[in-house]
Structure formats: structure tokens, C-alpha cells
Amino acid sequence: MNAAPTAVYSPRSLATALAVLADRAPVTVLAGGTDLMVELRTGRTQVASVLDLWGVEELRFVRAEAGGVRIGALTTITELRRQPSLGAWPLLAACAADFAAEQIRNRATVGGSLGTASPAADLGPVLWALDAVVRLRSRDGVRDLPIPAFLLGYRRTARRADELIESVWLPGRLPTERGAFVKVGTRDAQSIAKVVVALVASRDAGSGQVTAVRAAAGSVAERTVELASLQELVGRRPDAAALLAVSRVAASRDCAPIDDVRSSAVYRRHALQRVVCDMLTSTLEVPLEDG
Ligand SMILES: Cc1cc2nc3c(=O)[nH]c(=O)nc-3n(C[C@H](O)[C@H](O)[C@H](O)COP(=O)(O)OP(=O)(O)OC[C@H]3O[C@@H](n4cnc5c(N)ncnc54)[C@H](O)[C@@H]3O)c2cc1C
């Protein structure tokens, strides 16, 4: 266990929090603490001083904005599941239902998940599939970064040391869209994913052609990745064989899994292919082939 921080700042306003970040560097941000406290206990992270955001109510909100919804960084996983105004984004609740267990969900925040940028995070694929835009705020202003530009690598983000993750914006969804979230873990509760996938897709009611598909996966590369090969489906009326083929391509081209304590690279590719094929079959309502 490492030495205690020399200072813990517990501001009540966003302006004060930003001033601490700007003037007292290096400062480590603390939200729910479900990642950071583990890191401190194991000694994997050393901190000089801590900025405890929990009392900054300005970061705890969900509100309609610009054709979508803006979710404050301190919104907890529990709130993603319970907040009625997030009903139009059912993938959030699906993800929250499979996230850890209740005690963790009550503390773990959206900003903390983004801040850790774990390749195994459940929210990463969901926010990617939903075209989320992360808002970073410093004393100098704001920067809005789409998820692919924010998640740079293994536990690495585009956030500068003087910036806070303030919120995330999600665009509204089309009524024709269907989505799915699947997490493959060792057990139902308290399990970090071996593979996790979020997918949204829609097709034209008349022609049956796929009009849009977006999917992203976790635990299969050094960061959350998009399953870009699935774009091949757009403009087509795929049958079961086509879905099988495209899911095989995605599992081979779009990811780079490794062997680690939770699973093997071979299993991860296999599971990803099966999960993606099933998700495409159900969201696009493609009949299964006989035999
Ligand atoms: C038992 C257990 C089970 C878990 N199960 C799951 C699971 O099923 N799925 C899953 O995805 N994760 C899981 N986690 C990981 C963890 O709960 C999540 O990553 C959570 O979202 C982290 O949020 P937090 O508020 O606790 O972050 P914290 O631990 O407070 O912070 C995490 C990181 O983000 C930074 N940070 C936090 N907020 C901000 C901000 N607003 N601006 C800038 N930086 C910020 C911190 O500096 C730190 O680096 C689990 C953890 C535990 C201990």
C-alpha cells in the first residue's frame, strides 16, 4: 500500500474543482472510487494529492440537450438503470443490469468508467455504439471528443491533466433501431468481461435493407474497439449465412485479444464471433437457416 496523499480537496462547486486541477497539480481525481481505491490499495497507482468530486452536485445530472441527452460525469451506474429519461437508450440499462453488483453500481460513475479507460469496461462499447461525445472541461473552456478520439489506448485517454470529464452526450435514436448488449463473464455478478459487445442496427421496413449498424467490443484489444467490418452489411438484405460470414470477419480483423487471467485469445475470438452473429440475427430479425 502506498503513502497517504498529502492533500485531499473536496470542493462543492465545479469552478473550485477546476481551480484545484489547474493550480495544485499533480492532483488525482476521485469519483466513486471503485477503481481508484483498488489501485491505491494494490500500490499500482501512487498519488500526491486527491480531488474528491463526490460533493460537486453540478456533475450529477441527466438532461435533454440538442436532440439527445447529456449525462453528468457523477451519474452512477444505478442511475443509468433507473432514470426514466434514459428510457430511449435501453442499452444503458442493459449494461447497468450486468455491471458488478448493487453496492458497486451505487458508487461507480460514468466519468470514472471513462477515466479508467479499461479495455474491459462495460460502458465503453455501449457509449461507442451509441456515438457518444465526451465533454472535457478545464478552466479555459470545453472540448467535445467522440469516444474513438477520447479512448486512445490501454487505460489511456485524451484528457489533459487540467481537465475533468464533465459529461457525455448521446444523440437521440431512430425508432427503427434495435440494440443488444452481451457480456460474457465467469458468472452473472461481480464479473469483469471476457468479452463484451454492444450493437445497434436498423433496417428499412420496405426493402429490408440494413440502413445502419454500429457495434463495439471490449476485452478483445488494448482498448474498446469498433467492429468496423459489420459496415459491409449496410445496403444489403443479409441472410443467416451472410451474418455468419461477417461475424467471422469481425472476430478476425477488428480485434487483437490476448491471453490473460480471465481468458485466452482463442476463446475470446470464438466467443466474439458467436455473440456478434447472435446479436445481428436478433436485432436484424434474420430467420435462422434450417439444419
Ligand atoms: C468489485 C468490482 C466490480 C466491478 N465490476 C465492473 C463491471 O462489471 N463492469 C465495469 O465496467 N467495471 C467494473 N468495475 C470497475 C469500476 O467499478 C468502473 O470502472 C467504474 O465505472 C469506475 O467509476 P468510479 O466513479 O468508481 O471511478 P474512480 O475509481 O473514482 O475513478 C476511476 C478513474 O477515473 C478518473 N476519474 C473519475 N472521474 C473523473 C472525472 N469526472 N474526470 C476525470 N477523471 C475522472 C480517476 O482519476 C481514476 O483514474 C468493478 C470494480 C470493482 C471494485
mmCIF file of C-alpha atoms and ligand atoms in Angstrom:
data_model
loop_
_atom_site.group_PDB
_atom_site.id
_atom_site.type_symbol
_atom_site.label_atom_id
_atom_site.label_comp_id
_atom_site.label_asym_id
_atom_site.label_seq_id
_atom_site.Cartn_x
_atom_site.Cartn_y
_atom_site.Cartn_z
ATOM 1 C CA MET A 1 0.000 0.000 0.000
ATOM 2 C CA ASN A 2 1.416 3.376 -0.926
ATOM 3 C CA ALA A 3 1.819 6.511 1.202
ATOM 4 C CA ALA A 4 -1.289 8.556 2.015
ATOM 5 C CA PRO A 5 -1.895 11.581 -0.227
ATOM 6 C CA THR A 6 -0.520 14.851 1.106
ATOM 7 C CA ALA A 7 -3.816 16.663 0.485
ATOM 8 C CA VAL A 8 -7.440 15.756 -0.237
ATOM 9 C CA TYR A 9 -9.559 18.523 -1.801
ATOM 10 C CA SER A 10 -13.338 18.144 -1.509
ATOM 11 C CA PRO A 11 -14.868 21.045 -3.451
ATOM 12 C CA ARG A 12 -18.604 21.733 -3.584
ATOM 13 C CA SER A 13 -18.576 23.538 -6.921
ATOM 14 C CA LEU A 14 -17.287 22.787 -10.396
ATOM 15 C CA ALA A 15 -15.410 26.103 -10.532
ATOM 16 C CA THR A 16 -13.457 25.229 -7.383
ATOM 17 C CA ALA A 17 -12.738 21.716 -8.675
ATOM 18 C CA LEU A 18 -11.331 23.148 -11.910
ATOM 19 C CA ALA A 19 -9.240 25.654 -9.975
ATOM 20 C CA VAL A 20 -7.727 22.838 -7.885
ATOM 21 C CA LEU A 21 -6.844 20.921 -11.030
ATOM 22 C CA ALA A 22 -5.250 23.984 -12.594
ATOM 23 C CA ASP A 23 -3.358 25.253 -9.549
ATOM 24 C CA ARG A 24 -2.473 22.210 -7.422
ATOM 25 C CA ALA A 25 -1.026 19.743 -9.952
ATOM 26 C CA PRO A 26 -0.383 16.862 -9.770
ATOM 27 C CA VAL A 27 -3.847 16.002 -8.487
ATOM 28 C CA THR A 28 -5.630 12.653 -8.942
ATOM 29 C CA VAL A 29 -9.387 12.817 -9.484
ATOM 30 C CA LEU A 30 -11.599 10.607 -7.314
ATOM 31 C CA ALA A 31 -15.268 9.960 -8.152
ATOM 32 C CA GLY A 32 -16.892 6.762 -6.809
ATOM 33 C CA GLY A 33 -13.501 5.268 -6.001
ATOM 34 C CA THR A 34 -14.378 1.748 -7.201
ATOM 35 C CA ASP A 35 -11.332 1.699 -9.472
ATOM 36 C CA LEU A 36 -9.023 4.181 -7.803
ATOM 37 C CA MET A 37 -9.249 2.735 -4.280
ATOM 38 C CA VAL A 38 -8.335 -0.701 -5.647
ATOM 39 C CA GLU A 39 -5.373 0.831 -7.475
ATOM 40 C CA LEU A 40 -4.198 2.590 -4.315
ATOM 41 C CA ARG A 41 -4.571 -0.497 -2.136
ATOM 42 C CA THR A 42 -2.584 -2.662 -4.506
ATOM 43 C CA GLY A 43 0.048 0.050 -4.945
ATOM 44 C CA ARG A 44 -0.435 0.100 -8.731
ATOM 45 C CA THR A 45 -1.143 3.843 -8.525
ATOM 46 C CA GLN A 46 0.704 6.449 -6.485
ATOM 47 C CA VAL A 47 -0.999 9.753 -5.750
ATOM 48 C CA ALA A 48 0.376 13.038 -4.478
ATOM 49 C CA SER A 49 -2.978 14.696 -3.759
ATOM 50 C CA VAL A 50 -6.618 13.841 -4.428
ATOM 51 C CA LEU A 51 -9.536 15.844 -5.816
ATOM 52 C CA ASP A 52 -12.699 14.223 -4.442
ATOM 53 C CA LEU A 53 -15.543 15.126 -6.824
ATOM 54 C CA TRP A 54 -18.354 13.406 -4.917
ATOM 55 C CA GLY A 55 -19.737 16.685 -3.487
ATOM 56 C CA VAL A 56 -19.859 18.519 -6.833
ATOM 57 C CA GLU A 57 -23.599 18.304 -7.488
ATOM 58 C CA GLU A 58 -23.207 20.171 -10.800
ATOM 59 C CA LEU A 59 -21.752 16.945 -12.252
ATOM 60 C CA ARG A 60 -24.749 14.846 -11.192
ATOM 61 C CA PHE A 61 -27.492 15.300 -13.825
ATOM 62 C CA VAL A 62 -29.287 13.785 -16.790
ATOM 63 C CA ARG A 63 -30.952 16.293 -19.119
ATOM 64 C CA ALA A 64 -32.312 16.543 -22.658
ATOM 65 C CA GLU A 65 -29.979 18.526 -24.905
ATOM 66 C CA ALA A 66 -29.582 19.209 -28.648
ATOM 67 C CA GLY A 67 -31.572 16.255 -29.970
ATOM 68 C CA GLY A 68 -30.140 13.878 -27.431
ATOM 69 C CA VAL A 69 -29.315 13.540 -23.766
ATOM 70 C CA ARG A 70 -26.421 14.816 -21.668
ATOM 71 C CA ILE A 71 -25.306 12.672 -18.733
ATOM 72 C CA GLY A 72 -23.180 14.242 -15.994
ATOM 73 C CA ALA A 73 -19.910 12.541 -15.039
ATOM 74 C CA LEU A 74 -21.086 11.735 -11.499
ATOM 75 C CA THR A 75 -24.149 9.847 -12.725
ATOM 76 C CA THR A 76 -23.895 6.392 -11.205
ATOM 77 C CA ILE A 77 -24.451 3.060 -12.926
ATOM 78 C CA THR A 78 -27.564 2.615 -10.747
ATOM 79 C CA GLU A 79 -28.963 5.852 -12.156
ATOM 80 C CA LEU A 80 -28.360 4.645 -15.729
ATOM 81 C CA ARG A 81 -30.739 1.817 -14.918
ATOM 82 C CA ARG A 82 -33.374 3.765 -13.026
ATOM 83 C CA GLN A 83 -33.513 7.180 -14.716
ATOM 84 C CA PRO A 84 -36.804 7.313 -16.723
ATOM 85 C CA SER A 85 -35.407 9.985 -19.057
ATOM 86 C CA LEU A 86 -32.850 7.446 -20.329
ATOM 87 C CA GLY A 87 -35.618 5.084 -21.483
ATOM 88 C CA ALA A 88 -34.898 5.894 -25.146
ATOM 89 C CA TRP A 89 -31.361 4.487 -24.696
ATOM 90 C CA PRO A 90 -32.172 0.983 -23.411
ATOM 91 C CA LEU A 91 -28.590 -0.230 -23.943
ATOM 92 C CA LEU A 92 -27.564 1.850 -20.916
ATOM 93 C CA ALA A 93 -29.958 -0.006 -18.634
ATOM 94 C CA ALA A 94 -28.998 -3.355 -20.158
ATOM 95 C CA CYS A 95 -25.352 -2.631 -19.459
ATOM 96 C CA ALA A 96 -26.075 -1.381 -15.939
ATOM 97 C CA ALA A 97 -28.018 -4.549 -15.125
ATOM 98 C CA ASP A 98 -24.930 -6.672 -15.827
ATOM 99 C CA PHE A 99 -22.454 -4.307 -14.169
ATOM 100 C CA ALA A 100 -20.819 -5.584 -10.948
ATOM 101 C CA ALA A 101 -23.337 -5.788 -8.079
ATOM 102 C CA GLU A 102 -25.570 -3.254 -6.391
ATOM 103 C CA GLN A 103 -23.021 -1.825 -3.939
ATOM 104 C CA ILE A 104 -20.562 -1.060 -6.742
ATOM 105 C CA ARG A 105 -23.288 0.253 -9.073
ATOM 106 C CA ASN A 106 -24.332 2.762 -6.397
ATOM 107 C CA ARG A 107 -20.831 4.304 -6.342
ATOM 108 C CA ALA A 108 -19.374 3.639 -9.795
ATOM 109 C CA THR A 109 -19.812 6.597 -12.136
ATOM 110 C CA VAL A 110 -19.925 7.200 -15.862
ATOM 111 C CA GLY A 111 -16.978 9.615 -15.583
ATOM 112 C CA GLY A 112 -14.984 7.056 -13.608
ATOM 113 C CA SER A 113 -15.518 4.363 -16.212
ATOM 114 C CA LEU A 114 -14.321 6.740 -18.931
ATOM 115 C CA GLY A 115 -11.441 7.929 -16.747
ATOM 116 C CA THR A 116 -10.119 4.428 -16.135
ATOM 117 C CA ALA A 117 -10.448 3.591 -19.842
ATOM 118 C CA SER A 118 -10.160 -0.112 -19.113
ATOM 119 C CA PRO A 119 -10.311 -2.269 -22.238
ATOM 120 C CA ALA A 120 -12.720 -4.494 -20.278
ATOM 121 C CA ALA A 121 -15.118 -1.699 -19.284
ATOM 122 C CA ASP A 122 -18.765 -2.484 -19.959
ATOM 123 C CA LEU A 123 -19.743 1.072 -20.743
ATOM 124 C CA GLY A 124 -17.035 1.633 -23.379
ATOM 125 C CA PRO A 125 -18.708 -0.471 -26.097
ATOM 126 C CA VAL A 126 -22.150 0.934 -25.232
ATOM 127 C CA LEU A 127 -21.038 4.555 -25.463
ATOM 128 C CA TRP A 128 -19.152 3.819 -28.685
ATOM 129 C CA ALA A 129 -22.132 2.091 -30.321
ATOM 130 C CA LEU A 130 -24.374 4.993 -29.301
ATOM 131 C CA ASP A 131 -21.995 7.590 -30.855
ATOM 132 C CA ALA A 132 -21.339 9.284 -27.526
ATOM 133 C CA VAL A 133 -19.360 12.514 -27.311
ATOM 134 C CA VAL A 134 -17.290 13.136 -24.165
ATOM 135 C CA ARG A 135 -17.169 16.690 -22.837
ATOM 136 C CA LEU A 136 -13.927 17.661 -21.105
ATOM 137 C CA ARG A 137 -13.902 20.882 -19.101
ATOM 138 C CA SER A 138 -10.995 22.929 -17.813
ATOM 139 C CA ARG A 139 -10.774 26.481 -16.513
ATOM 140 C CA ASP A 140 -10.051 27.503 -20.132
ATOM 141 C CA GLY A 141 -13.218 26.030 -21.631
ATOM 142 C CA VAL A 142 -14.605 22.792 -23.049
ATOM 143 C CA ARG A 143 -13.547 20.197 -25.590
ATOM 144 C CA ASP A 144 -16.013 17.714 -27.089
ATOM 145 C CA LEU A 145 -14.469 14.436 -28.242
ATOM 146 C CA PRO A 146 -16.258 11.485 -29.831
ATOM 147 C CA ILE A 147 -15.464 8.259 -27.980
ATOM 148 C CA PRO A 148 -12.963 6.981 -30.602
ATOM 149 C CA ALA A 149 -10.948 10.193 -30.187
ATOM 150 C CA PHE A 150 -11.166 10.043 -26.385
ATOM 151 C CA LEU A 151 -10.173 6.405 -25.747
ATOM 152 C CA LEU A 152 -6.610 6.359 -27.040
ATOM 153 C CA GLY A 153 -5.178 3.080 -25.743
ATOM 154 C CA TYR A 154 -4.724 0.821 -22.744
ATOM 155 C CA ARG A 155 -6.034 2.922 -19.825
ATOM 156 C CA ARG A 156 -5.060 5.997 -21.841
ATOM 157 C CA THR A 157 -7.385 8.848 -22.785
ATOM 158 C CA ALA A 158 -7.149 12.241 -24.466
ATOM 159 C CA ARG A 159 -7.916 14.038 -21.175
ATOM 160 C CA ARG A 160 -5.331 16.649 -20.155
ATOM 161 C CA ALA A 161 -4.280 16.867 -16.517
ATOM 162 C CA ASP A 162 -6.114 20.190 -16.059
ATOM 163 C CA GLU A 163 -9.402 18.797 -17.455
ATOM 164 C CA LEU A 164 -12.307 16.997 -15.851
ATOM 165 C CA ILE A 165 -14.612 14.640 -17.654
ATOM 166 C CA GLU A 166 -17.710 16.797 -17.274
ATOM 167 C CA SER A 167 -20.354 14.797 -19.109
ATOM 168 C CA VAL A 168 -21.199 12.651 -22.067
ATOM 169 C CA TRP A 169 -23.731 13.490 -24.772
ATOM 170 C CA LEU A 170 -25.701 10.823 -26.644
ATOM 171 C CA PRO A 171 -27.653 11.573 -29.832
ATOM 172 C CA GLY A 172 -31.317 10.550 -29.996
ATOM 173 C CA ARG A 173 -32.096 7.155 -31.525
ATOM 174 C CA LEU A 174 -34.197 6.268 -34.574
ATOM 175 C CA PRO A 175 -37.462 4.457 -33.816
ATOM 176 C CA THR A 176 -36.464 1.719 -36.290
ATOM 177 C CA GLU A 177 -33.259 0.932 -34.403
ATOM 178 C CA ARG A 178 -32.818 -2.194 -32.302
ATOM 179 C CA GLY A 179 -29.969 -2.785 -29.913
ATOM 180 C CA ALA A 180 -28.346 -5.513 -27.881
ATOM 181 C CA PHE A 181 -25.750 -5.753 -25.126
ATOM 182 C CA VAL A 182 -23.998 -9.018 -24.286
ATOM 183 C CA LYS A 183 -21.351 -9.613 -21.659
ATOM 184 C CA VAL A 184 -19.566 -12.949 -21.394
ATOM 185 C CA GLY A 185 -18.127 -13.441 -17.928
ATOM 186 C CA THR A 186 -17.348 -16.150 -15.440
ATOM 187 C CA ARG A 187 -20.592 -15.562 -13.548
ATOM 188 C CA ASP A 188 -23.509 -13.117 -13.508
ATOM 189 C CA ALA A 189 -22.467 -10.754 -10.699
ATOM 190 C CA GLN A 190 -19.149 -9.048 -9.933
ATOM 191 C CA SER A 191 -17.556 -10.369 -13.072
ATOM 192 C CA ILE A 192 -15.229 -8.465 -15.389
ATOM 193 C CA ALA A 193 -15.945 -9.330 -19.011
ATOM 194 C CA LYS A 194 -14.073 -11.940 -21.012
ATOM 195 C CA VAL A 195 -15.846 -10.377 -23.986
ATOM 196 C CA VAL A 196 -18.424 -7.583 -24.023
ATOM 197 C CA VAL A 197 -20.301 -6.285 -27.061
ATOM 198 C CA ALA A 198 -22.842 -3.512 -27.704
ATOM 199 C CA LEU A 199 -24.608 -3.304 -31.039
ATOM 200 C CA VAL A 200 -27.286 -1.156 -32.644
ATOM 201 C CA ALA A 201 -28.757 -1.820 -36.071
ATOM 202 C CA SER A 202 -31.711 -0.840 -38.188
ATOM 203 C CA ARG A 203 -33.193 -1.889 -41.473
ATOM 204 C CA ASP A 204 -35.629 -0.368 -43.913
ATOM 205 C CA ALA A 205 -39.129 -1.710 -43.306
ATOM 206 C CA GLY A 206 -39.969 -1.773 -47.028
ATOM 207 C CA SER A 207 -36.832 -3.083 -48.731
ATOM 208 C CA GLY A 208 -35.449 -4.983 -45.756
ATOM 209 C CA GLN A 209 -32.019 -3.468 -46.417
ATOM 210 C CA VAL A 210 -29.781 -2.735 -43.458
ATOM 211 C CA THR A 211 -29.669 1.049 -43.088
ATOM 212 C CA ALA A 212 -27.216 1.331 -40.200
ATOM 213 C CA VAL A 213 -25.144 -0.817 -37.904
ATOM 214 C CA ARG A 214 -22.667 0.149 -35.225
ATOM 215 C CA ALA A 215 -21.022 -2.242 -32.807
ATOM 216 C CA ALA A 216 -18.101 -2.071 -30.417
ATOM 217 C CA ALA A 217 -16.444 -4.633 -28.186
ATOM 218 C CA GLY A 218 -14.390 -4.760 -25.007
ATOM 219 C CA SER A 219 -11.812 -7.204 -23.607
ATOM 220 C CA VAL A 220 -10.701 -8.097 -27.120
ATOM 221 C CA ALA A 221 -7.968 -5.480 -27.679
ATOM 222 C CA GLU A 222 -5.910 -2.947 -25.726
ATOM 223 C CA ARG A 223 -8.902 -0.596 -25.715
ATOM 224 C CA THR A 224 -12.576 -0.699 -26.666
ATOM 225 C CA VAL A 225 -12.741 -1.290 -30.428
ATOM 226 C CA GLU A 226 -15.321 -0.767 -33.125
ATOM 227 C CA LEU A 227 -16.369 -3.849 -35.106
ATOM 228 C CA ALA A 228 -15.962 -1.907 -38.327
ATOM 229 C CA SER A 229 -16.290 -4.963 -40.587
ATOM 230 C CA LEU A 230 -20.020 -5.010 -39.864
ATOM 231 C CA GLN A 231 -20.372 -1.936 -42.104
ATOM 232 C CA GLU A 232 -20.323 -4.420 -45.012
ATOM 233 C CA LEU A 233 -23.936 -5.182 -44.113
ATOM 234 C CA VAL A 234 -25.217 -1.677 -44.854
ATOM 235 C CA GLY A 235 -27.311 -1.579 -48.025
ATOM 236 C CA ARG A 236 -27.705 -5.389 -48.070
ATOM 237 C CA ARG A 237 -30.510 -7.797 -47.167
ATOM 238 C CA PRO A 238 -28.374 -10.310 -45.322
ATOM 239 C CA ASP A 239 -29.371 -13.912 -44.719
ATOM 240 C CA ALA A 240 -28.083 -16.125 -41.913
ATOM 241 C CA ALA A 241 -25.043 -17.193 -43.952
ATOM 242 C CA ALA A 242 -24.057 -13.570 -44.540
ATOM 243 C CA LEU A 243 -24.296 -12.801 -40.818
ATOM 244 C CA LEU A 244 -22.120 -15.789 -40.000
ATOM 245 C CA ALA A 245 -19.544 -14.693 -42.567
ATOM 246 C CA VAL A 246 -19.403 -11.065 -41.436
ATOM 247 C CA SER A 247 -19.176 -12.011 -37.750
ATOM 248 C CA ARG A 248 -16.204 -14.263 -38.607
ATOM 249 C CA VAL A 249 -14.506 -11.383 -40.386
ATOM 250 C CA ALA A 250 -15.128 -9.075 -37.402
ATOM 251 C CA ALA A 251 -13.671 -11.604 -34.950
ATOM 252 C CA SER A 252 -10.591 -11.990 -37.086
ATOM 253 C CA ARG A 253 -9.948 -8.417 -38.331
ATOM 254 C CA ASP A 254 -11.397 -5.997 -35.804
ATOM 255 C CA CYS A 255 -9.832 -7.252 -32.596
ATOM 256 C CA ALA A 256 -6.466 -8.279 -31.164
ATOM 257 C CA PRO A 257 -7.218 -10.265 -27.993
ATOM 258 C CA ILE A 258 -4.564 -11.526 -25.594
ATOM 259 C CA ASP A 259 -4.264 -14.359 -23.084
ATOM 260 C CA ASP A 260 -4.675 -13.110 -19.523
ATOM 261 C CA VAL A 261 -6.008 -14.204 -16.142
ATOM 262 C CA ARG A 262 -9.619 -14.010 -17.285
ATOM 263 C CA SER A 263 -9.465 -15.816 -20.624
ATOM 264 C CA SER A 264 -7.450 -16.821 -23.673
ATOM 265 C CA ALA A 265 -7.148 -15.055 -27.003
ATOM 266 C CA VAL A 266 -8.542 -18.103 -28.810
ATOM 267 C CA TYR A 267 -11.628 -18.252 -26.582
ATOM 268 C CA ARG A 268 -12.200 -14.514 -26.906
ATOM 269 C CA ARG A 269 -12.193 -14.599 -30.705
ATOM 270 C CA HIS A 270 -14.523 -17.604 -30.694
ATOM 271 C CA ALA A 271 -16.912 -16.036 -28.186
ATOM 272 C CA LEU A 272 -16.884 -12.702 -30.006
ATOM 273 C CA GLN A 273 -17.835 -14.336 -33.301
ATOM 274 C CA ARG A 274 -20.701 -16.317 -31.753
ATOM 275 C CA VAL A 275 -22.009 -13.376 -29.759
ATOM 276 C CA VAL A 276 -21.907 -10.954 -32.698
ATOM 277 C CA CYS A 277 -23.634 -13.430 -35.011
ATOM 278 C CA ASP A 278 -26.428 -13.958 -32.446
ATOM 279 C CA MET A 279 -26.791 -10.228 -31.837
ATOM 280 C CA LEU A 280 -27.058 -9.482 -35.566
ATOM 281 C CA THR A 281 -29.581 -12.287 -36.017
ATOM 282 C CA SER A 282 -31.842 -10.946 -33.285
ATOM 283 C CA THR A 283 -31.535 -7.199 -33.962
ATOM 284 C CA LEU A 284 -31.973 -7.584 -37.739
ATOM 285 C CA GLU A 285 -34.615 -10.303 -37.284
ATOM 286 C CA VAL A 286 -32.962 -12.635 -39.785
ATOM 287 C CA PRO A 287 -34.535 -16.112 -39.827
ATOM 288 C CA LEU A 288 -32.214 -18.941 -38.824
ATOM 289 C CA GLU A 289 -31.383 -21.366 -41.628
ATOM 290 C CA ASP A 290 -32.745 -24.917 -41.418
ATOM 291 C CA GLY A 291 -30.284 -27.522 -40.258
HETATM 292 C C1 LIG B 1 -15.856 -5.347 -7.325
HETATM 293 C C2 LIG B 1 -15.814 -4.512 -8.581
HETATM 294 C C3 LIG B 1 -16.586 -4.894 -9.658
HETATM 295 C C4 LIG B 1 -16.532 -4.161 -10.840
HETATM 296 N N1 LIG B 1 -17.322 -4.571 -11.876
HETATM 297 C C5 LIG B 1 -17.299 -3.879 -13.028
HETATM 298 C C6 LIG B 1 -18.124 -4.276 -14.112
HETATM 299 O O1 LIG B 1 -18.887 -5.240 -14.029
HETATM 300 N N2 LIG B 1 -18.038 -3.556 -15.266
HETATM 301 C C7 LIG B 1 -17.206 -2.484 -15.402
HETATM 302 O O2 LIG B 1 -17.173 -1.862 -16.470
HETATM 303 N N3 LIG B 1 -16.426 -2.062 -14.372
HETATM 304 C C8 LIG B 1 -16.461 -2.731 -13.202
HETATM 305 N N4 LIG B 1 -15.674 -2.320 -12.155
HETATM 306 C C9 LIG B 1 -14.802 -1.154 -12.339
HETATM 307 C C10 LIG B 1 -15.401 0.192 -11.829
HETATM 308 O O3 LIG B 1 -16.495 -0.001 -10.980
HETATM 309 C C11 LIG B 1 -15.821 1.093 -13.003
HETATM 310 O O4 LIG B 1 -14.751 1.343 -13.880
HETATM 311 C C12 LIG B 1 -16.427 2.422 -12.519
HETATM 312 O O5 LIG B 1 -17.224 2.988 -13.538
HETATM 313 C C13 LIG B 1 -15.402 3.440 -12.051
HETATM 314 O O6 LIG B 1 -16.106 4.586 -11.614
HETATM 315 P P1 LIG B 1 -15.703 5.341 -10.257
HETATM 316 O O7 LIG B 1 -16.599 6.519 -10.152
HETATM 317 O O8 LIG B 1 -15.699 4.409 -9.110
HETATM 318 O O9 LIG B 1 -14.215 5.778 -10.644
HETATM 319 P P2 LIG B 1 -12.988 6.148 -9.693
HETATM 320 O O10 LIG B 1 -12.407 4.904 -9.136
HETATM 321 O O11 LIG B 1 -13.325 7.226 -8.757
HETATM 322 O O12 LIG B 1 -12.007 6.742 -10.815
HETATM 323 C C14 LIG B 1 -11.558 5.941 -11.871
HETATM 324 C C15 LIG B 1 -10.565 6.727 -12.738
HETATM 325 O O13 LIG B 1 -11.217 7.771 -13.438
HETATM 326 C C16 LIG B 1 -10.704 9.039 -13.064
HETATM 327 N N5 LIG B 1 -11.880 9.913 -12.965
HETATM 328 C C17 LIG B 1 -13.035 9.655 -12.302
HETATM 329 N N6 LIG B 1 -13.936 10.619 -12.534
HETATM 330 C C18 LIG B 1 -13.336 11.515 -13.347
HETATM 331 C C19 LIG B 1 -13.755 12.739 -13.936
HETATM 332 N N7 LIG B 1 -15.009 13.219 -13.788
HETATM 333 N N8 LIG B 1 -12.873 13.424 -14.687
HETATM 334 C C20 LIG B 1 -11.614 12.939 -14.883
HETATM 335 N N9 LIG B 1 -11.169 11.776 -14.382
HETATM 336 C C21 LIG B 1 -12.022 11.068 -13.615
HETATM 337 C C22 LIG B 1 -9.957 8.820 -11.760
HETATM 338 O O14 LIG B 1 -8.886 9.711 -11.600
HETATM 339 C C23 LIG B 1 -9.459 7.392 -11.936
HETATM 340 O O15 LIG B 1 -8.299 7.385 -12.747
HETATM 341 C C24 LIG B 1 -15.697 -3.021 -10.946
HETATM 342 C C25 LIG B 1 -14.924 -2.634 -9.839
HETATM 343 C C26 LIG B 1 -14.981 -3.359 -8.672
HETATM 344 C C27 LIG B 1 -14.147 -2.929 -7.495
#
